[in-house]
Amino acid sequence: MNTREMFAKAIKGGYAIPAFNFNNMEQLQAIIKAAAETKSPVILQVSKGARNYANQTLLRYMAQGAVEYAKELGWEHPQICLHLDHGDSFELCKSCVDFGFSSVMIDASSLPYEENIALTKKVVDYAHQYDVTVEAELGVLAGVEDEVSSAVSHYTKPEEVVDFATRTGCDSLAISIGTSHGAYKFTPEQCTRDPKTGKLVPPPLAFDVLDAIMEQLPGFPIVLHGSSSVPQEYVDMINQYGGKLPDAVGIPEEQLRKASESAVCKINIDSDSRLAFTAAVRKVFAEKPGEFDPRKYCGPARDLMEELYKHKIINVLGSSGKAE
Ligand code: 13P
């Protein structure tokens, strides 16, 4: 399904839809099991990098298989959207629409304002013919994600959002209020240190900017990218078993909980799942150096990701039970 109805319900209900990226079978299984068990609507996101890594045809049919798998797990009416994450050209978005995606993102946020509008509108005009919903982005997130990267962030300007949404006809808007992609969302200089634990405490999200955007566009679906929390337990596990992730830091979950209660109705999480996967695999490798059956280390990775997804759905985004 596309995102239209999902978002309308989420805004009314004060929760957010989880948008989880997937690149492989284990991630997809974990997402679907978590969503089916909690009866949460879910957005499966495919990035350009995922398409290059896993092959777009395979990913598309995996997503279709996932719907059947969800039913097999006892979820009678699965609410699953297949979404292109960070489309960077009309051609890429068009190919996903033609290929059966139910939603696409055109991320033209790095272009000058008028060019962002023109490209977004072109994608919207095409996608809407097929009832495919379109996410656009205004403002720039710092961080690196696959091929998309920026050294600095620029908050979304609230005074631009009405003009942008009206002229493009986009269905949802990704905004920049201080989140960023990856496991290093803030430099140690941007953070303070908890004197007791010595851990980094990130600066808060710019809720004043979010409020000003919601005032300009009442009831309009807002999206937050870069919303991994970088759970300390996974970072510790990775470091304990031979990894090296110094000073990794994410967005505190309380802030995402607060955002979920507002017009923020889609929250993107990718890095946390990568961290869970890596932590579980490293643990098996460290504890059982003789293990060479991928099922014996991808299995525990899948279990840990499922636990993570359920936690996000139930305790952070509040979307459990919303797709009975
Ligand atoms: P994270 O890197 O914080 O998981 O963000 C993922 C994302 O925004 C995908 O578009």
Coordinates of C-alpha atoms and ligand atoms in Angstrom, one line a residue:
M1 CA 0.0 0.0 0.0
N2 CA 1.1 3.6 -0.4
T3 CA 1.6 5.9 2.6
R4 CA -1.5 8.2 2.3
E5 CA -3.8 6.4 4.7
M6 CA -1.0 5.2 6.9
F7 CA 0.1 8.8 7.5
A8 CA -3.4 10.2 8.0
K9 CA -4.1 7.6 10.7
A10 CA -0.6 8.1 12.3
I11 CA -1.1 11.9 12.6
K12 CA -4.5 11.5 14.2
G13 CA -3.4 8.7 16.5
G14 CA -0.1 10.4 17.7
Y15 CA 2.3 7.7 16.6
A16 CA 4.8 7.2 13.8
I17 CA 5.2 4.5 11.1
P18 CA 8.6 2.7 11.3
A19 CA 10.6 3.0 8.0
F20 CA 13.2 0.3 8.2
N21 CA 15.8 -0.2 5.4
F22 CA 16.6 -3.6 4.2
N23 CA 19.4 -5.1 2.1
N24 CA 19.2 -8.8 2.8
M25 CA 16.9 -11.6 3.7
E26 CA 17.7 -11.6 7.4
Q27 CA 16.8 -8.0 7.8
L28 CA 13.6 -8.4 5.9
Q29 CA 12.6 -11.5 7.9
A30 CA 13.3 -9.6 11.2
I31 CA 11.3 -6.6 10.1
I32 CA 8.3 -8.6 9.0
K33 CA 8.3 -10.8 12.1
A34 CA 8.4 -7.8 14.3
A35 CA 5.7 -6.0 12.4
A36 CA 3.5 -9.1 12.2
E37 CA 3.8 -9.9 15.9
T38 CA 3.1 -6.3 17.0
K39 CA 0.5 -5.6 14.2
S40 CA 2.3 -2.5 13.2
P41 CA 2.1 -0.9 9.8
V42 CA 5.6 -0.8 8.3
I43 CA 7.5 0.8 5.5
L44 CA 10.2 -1.3 3.8
Q45 CA 12.8 1.1 2.5
V46 CA 15.2 0.4 -0.4
S47 CA 18.0 2.8 -1.0
K48 CA 20.0 3.3 -4.1
G49 CA 22.9 1.5 -2.4
A50 CA 20.6 -1.4 -1.5
R51 CA 19.6 -1.7 -5.1
N52 CA 23.2 -1.8 -6.2
Y53 CA 24.1 -4.3 -3.5
A54 CA 21.2 -6.7 -3.7
N55 CA 19.7 -6.2 -7.2
Q56 CA 16.5 -4.3 -7.6
T57 CA 14.5 -7.2 -9.1
L58 CA 15.4 -9.4 -6.2
L59 CA 14.5 -6.8 -3.6
R60 CA 11.2 -6.0 -5.2
Y61 CA 10.1 -9.7 -5.2
M62 CA 11.5 -10.1 -1.7
A63 CA 9.1 -7.4 -0.6
Q64 CA 6.2 -9.1 -2.4
G65 CA 7.2 -12.4 -0.7
A66 CA 7.3 -10.5 2.6
V67 CA 3.6 -9.7 2.3
E68 CA 2.8 -13.4 1.9
Y69 CA 5.2 -14.3 4.7
A70 CA 3.4 -11.8 7.0
K71 CA 0.1 -13.5 6.2
E72 CA 1.7 -16.9 6.9
L73 CA 2.7 -15.5 10.3
G74 CA -1.0 -14.8 11.1
W75 CA -1.2 -11.1 10.1
E76 CA -4.4 -11.2 8.2
H77 CA -4.2 -7.8 6.6
P78 CA -0.6 -6.7 6.5
Q79 CA -0.1 -3.0 6.0
I80 CA 3.3 -2.9 4.2
C81 CA 4.6 -0.2 2.0
L82 CA 7.6 -0.6 -0.4
H83 CA 9.4 2.7 -0.5
L84 CA 12.4 4.1 -2.4
D85 CA 14.7 5.8 0.1
H86 CA 16.7 8.9 -1.2
G87 CA 15.9 8.7 -4.9
D88 CA 18.3 11.2 -6.5
S89 CA 16.9 11.5 -10.0
F90 CA 13.7 11.4 -11.9
E91 CA 14.8 8.3 -13.8
L92 CA 15.5 6.3 -10.6
C93 CA 12.1 7.3 -9.1
K94 CA 10.3 6.5 -12.4
S95 CA 11.9 3.1 -12.6
C96 CA 10.7 2.3 -9.0
V97 CA 7.2 3.5 -9.8
D98 CA 7.2 1.3 -13.0
F99 CA 8.6 -1.5 -11.0
G100 CA 5.7 -1.6 -8.5
F101 CA 7.0 0.4 -5.5
S102 CA 4.1 2.0 -3.6
S103 CA 6.0 5.1 -2.5
V104 CA 9.2 6.9 -3.5
M105 CA 11.4 9.6 -2.1
I106 CA 12.9 12.3 -4.4
D107 CA 15.7 13.8 -2.4
A108 CA 16.6 17.0 -4.3
S109 CA 17.5 18.8 -1.1
S110 CA 21.0 19.5 -2.1
L111 CA 19.9 21.5 -5.2
P112 CA 18.9 25.1 -5.1
Y113 CA 15.3 25.7 -3.9
E114 CA 13.7 26.3 -7.3
E115 CA 15.5 23.2 -8.8
N116 CA 14.3 21.1 -5.8
I117 CA 10.8 22.2 -6.5
A118 CA 11.0 21.5 -10.3
L119 CA 12.4 18.0 -9.9
T120 CA 10.1 17.1 -7.0
K121 CA 7.1 18.2 -9.0
K122 CA 8.2 16.2 -12.0
V123 CA 8.4 13.0 -9.8
V124 CA 5.0 13.8 -8.2
D125 CA 3.3 14.3 -11.5
Y126 CA 4.6 11.0 -12.7
A127 CA 4.1 9.0 -9.5
H128 CA 0.6 10.2 -8.8
Q129 CA -0.7 8.8 -12.1
Y130 CA 0.0 5.4 -10.6
D131 CA -1.2 6.3 -7.0
V132 CA 2.4 6.1 -5.8
T133 CA 3.0 8.6 -2.9
V134 CA 6.0 10.9 -2.9
E135 CA 8.2 12.0 -0.1
A136 CA 10.4 15.2 -0.7
E137 CA 13.0 16.8 1.4
L138 CA 13.7 20.4 2.4
G139 CA 16.7 21.3 4.4
V140 CA 20.0 19.4 4.6
L141 CA 20.9 16.6 7.0
A142 CA 24.5 16.1 8.0
G143 CA 26.1 12.6 7.8
V144 CA 26.7 9.9 5.3
E145 CA 24.2 7.4 3.9
D146 CA 25.2 5.3 0.9
E147 CA 25.8 7.8 -1.8
V148 CA 24.2 10.8 0.0
S149 CA 26.5 12.8 2.2
S150 CA 26.9 16.3 3.6
A151 CA 29.3 17.7 6.1
V152 CA 27.0 20.2 7.7
S153 CA 23.3 20.4 8.3
H154 CA 20.9 23.2 7.5
Y155 CA 17.6 23.2 9.3
T156 CA 14.5 23.4 7.2
K157 CA 13.2 26.9 6.9
P158 CA 9.6 27.0 8.2
E159 CA 8.9 30.0 5.9
E160 CA 9.5 27.8 2.8
V161 CA 7.4 24.8 3.6
V162 CA 3.9 26.0 2.4
D163 CA 5.3 27.3 -0.9
F164 CA 7.2 24.0 -1.4
A165 CA 4.4 21.6 -0.5
T166 CA 1.9 23.6 -2.5
R167 CA 4.0 23.9 -5.6
T168 CA 5.3 20.4 -5.7
G169 CA 2.2 18.5 -4.5
C170 CA 4.4 16.1 -2.5
D171 CA 2.6 13.8 0.0
S172 CA 5.1 14.1 2.9
L173 CA 8.1 16.2 3.7
A174 CA 11.4 15.1 5.2
I175 CA 12.8 17.9 7.4
S176 CA 16.1 18.7 9.0
I177 CA 15.9 19.5 12.7
G178 CA 19.2 18.0 13.9
T179 CA 19.0 14.3 13.0
S180 CA 21.7 12.9 10.7
H181 CA 22.6 9.7 9.0
G182 CA 25.0 7.1 10.4
A183 CA 26.4 6.0 13.7
Y184 CA 28.3 9.2 14.4
K185 CA 25.6 11.8 14.4
F186 CA 27.4 14.4 16.4
T187 CA 31.1 15.1 17.0
P188 CA 32.3 15.0 20.6
E189 CA 32.6 18.8 20.4
Q190 CA 28.9 19.1 19.7
C191 CA 28.0 17.0 22.8
T192 CA 28.5 17.3 26.5
R193 CA 29.8 14.3 28.6
D194 CA 27.8 12.7 31.3
P195 CA 30.1 13.1 34.4
K196 CA 29.0 9.7 35.8
T197 CA 29.3 7.5 32.8
G198 CA 31.7 9.5 30.6
K199 CA 29.3 8.9 27.7
L200 CA 28.5 11.6 25.2
V201 CA 25.2 13.4 25.5
P202 CA 24.0 14.8 22.2
P203 CA 22.4 18.3 21.7
P204 CA 18.6 18.2 21.6
L205 CA 16.6 18.2 18.4
A206 CA 15.3 21.6 17.2
F207 CA 11.7 21.1 18.3
D208 CA 11.1 24.8 17.9
V209 CA 11.7 24.4 14.2
L210 CA 9.4 21.4 14.0
D211 CA 6.7 23.4 15.9
A212 CA 7.0 26.3 13.4
I213 CA 6.8 23.9 10.5
M214 CA 3.6 22.3 11.9
E215 CA 2.1 25.7 12.4
Q216 CA 2.7 26.5 8.7
L217 CA 1.4 23.1 7.5
P218 CA -1.1 21.9 10.0
G219 CA -1.8 18.1 9.6
F220 CA 0.8 17.6 6.9
P221 CA 2.9 14.4 7.2
I222 CA 6.4 15.1 8.3
V223 CA 9.3 12.6 8.0
L224 CA 12.5 12.3 10.1
H225 CA 15.5 10.7 8.5
G226 CA 18.6 9.8 10.5
S227 CA 16.7 8.6 13.5
S228 CA 18.8 5.7 14.8
S229 CA 19.6 6.0 18.5
V230 CA 22.9 4.0 18.3
P231 CA 22.1 1.9 21.3
Q232 CA 25.0 1.8 23.7
E233 CA 24.6 -1.9 24.4
Y234 CA 25.3 -2.7 20.7
V235 CA 28.2 -0.4 20.5
D236 CA 29.6 -1.9 23.7
M237 CA 29.1 -5.4 22.3
I238 CA 30.9 -4.5 19.1
N239 CA 33.8 -3.0 20.9
Q240 CA 33.9 -5.9 23.4
Y241 CA 34.2 -8.4 20.6
G242 CA 37.0 -6.8 18.6
G243 CA 35.2 -3.9 16.9
K244 CA 36.2 -0.3 17.1
L245 CA 33.4 2.3 17.3
P246 CA 34.7 5.1 19.5
D247 CA 32.2 7.8 20.5
A248 CA 29.3 6.6 18.3
V249 CA 26.2 8.6 19.2
G250 CA 22.6 8.8 18.1
I251 CA 19.3 10.4 18.8
P252 CA 17.9 9.7 22.3
E253 CA 14.8 7.6 22.1
E254 CA 12.7 10.0 24.3
Q255 CA 13.1 12.6 21.7
L256 CA 11.9 10.3 19.0
R257 CA 8.9 9.3 21.2
K258 CA 8.1 13.0 21.6
A259 CA 8.4 13.6 17.8
S260 CA 6.1 10.5 17.1
E261 CA 3.3 12.2 19.0
S262 CA 3.4 15.2 16.6
A263 CA 2.9 15.4 12.8
V264 CA 6.1 13.4 12.4
C265 CA 4.5 10.2 11.0
K266 CA 7.5 8.4 9.5
I267 CA 10.8 7.7 11.3
N268 CA 13.7 6.3 9.4
I269 CA 15.9 3.7 11.1
D270 CA 18.8 1.9 9.4
S271 CA 22.1 2.2 11.4
D272 CA 20.6 0.6 14.5
S273 CA 19.8 -2.5 12.6
R274 CA 23.3 -2.6 11.1
L275 CA 24.8 -2.2 14.6
A276 CA 22.6 -5.1 16.0
F277 CA 23.6 -7.3 13.1
T278 CA 27.3 -6.6 13.5
A279 CA 27.2 -7.0 17.3
A280 CA 25.5 -10.4 17.1
V281 CA 27.9 -11.7 14.4
R282 CA 31.0 -10.4 16.2
K283 CA 29.8 -12.2 19.4
V284 CA 29.5 -15.5 17.6
F285 CA 32.8 -15.1 15.8
A286 CA 34.6 -14.3 19.1
E287 CA 33.0 -17.0 21.1
K288 CA 33.0 -19.8 18.5
P289 CA 36.0 -19.2 16.2
G290 CA 35.4 -22.6 14.6
E291 CA 31.9 -21.6 13.3
F292 CA 31.6 -21.4 9.6
D293 CA 27.9 -22.0 8.9
P294 CA 26.4 -18.5 8.0
R295 CA 23.1 -19.6 9.5
K296 CA 24.8 -19.9 12.8
Y297 CA 25.8 -16.3 12.9
C298 CA 23.1 -14.7 10.6
G299 CA 20.5 -16.4 12.7
P300 CA 21.5 -14.7 16.0
A301 CA 21.9 -11.4 14.0
R302 CA 18.3 -11.8 12.8
D303 CA 17.0 -12.5 16.3
L304 CA 18.7 -9.4 17.7
M305 CA 17.4 -7.2 14.8
E306 CA 13.9 -8.5 15.5
E307 CA 14.2 -7.6 19.1
L308 CA 15.4 -4.1 18.1
Y309 CA 12.5 -3.6 15.6
K310 CA 9.9 -4.7 18.2
H311 CA 11.4 -2.3 20.8
K312 CA 11.2 0.6 18.3
I313 CA 7.6 -0.2 17.3
I314 CA 6.3 -0.7 20.9
N315 CA 8.4 1.7 23.0
V316 CA 9.5 4.5 20.7
L317 CA 7.2 5.0 17.7
G318 CA 4.0 3.7 19.4
S319 CA 2.7 2.0 16.2
S320 CA 1.9 -1.5 17.7
G321 CA -1.6 -2.6 17.2
K322 CA -2.3 0.0 14.6
A323 CA -2.6 -2.5 11.7
E324 CA -4.9 -5.1 13.3
Ligands
13P1 P1 20.1 6.2 10.4 O1 21.4 6.2 9.8 O2 20.0 7.2 11.6 O3 19.6 4.9 10.7 O4 19.1 6.9 9.3 C1 18.5 6.1 8.3 C2 17.8 6.9 7.3 O5 17.4 8.0 7.5 C3 17.5 6.3 6.0 O6 16.9 7.2 5.1

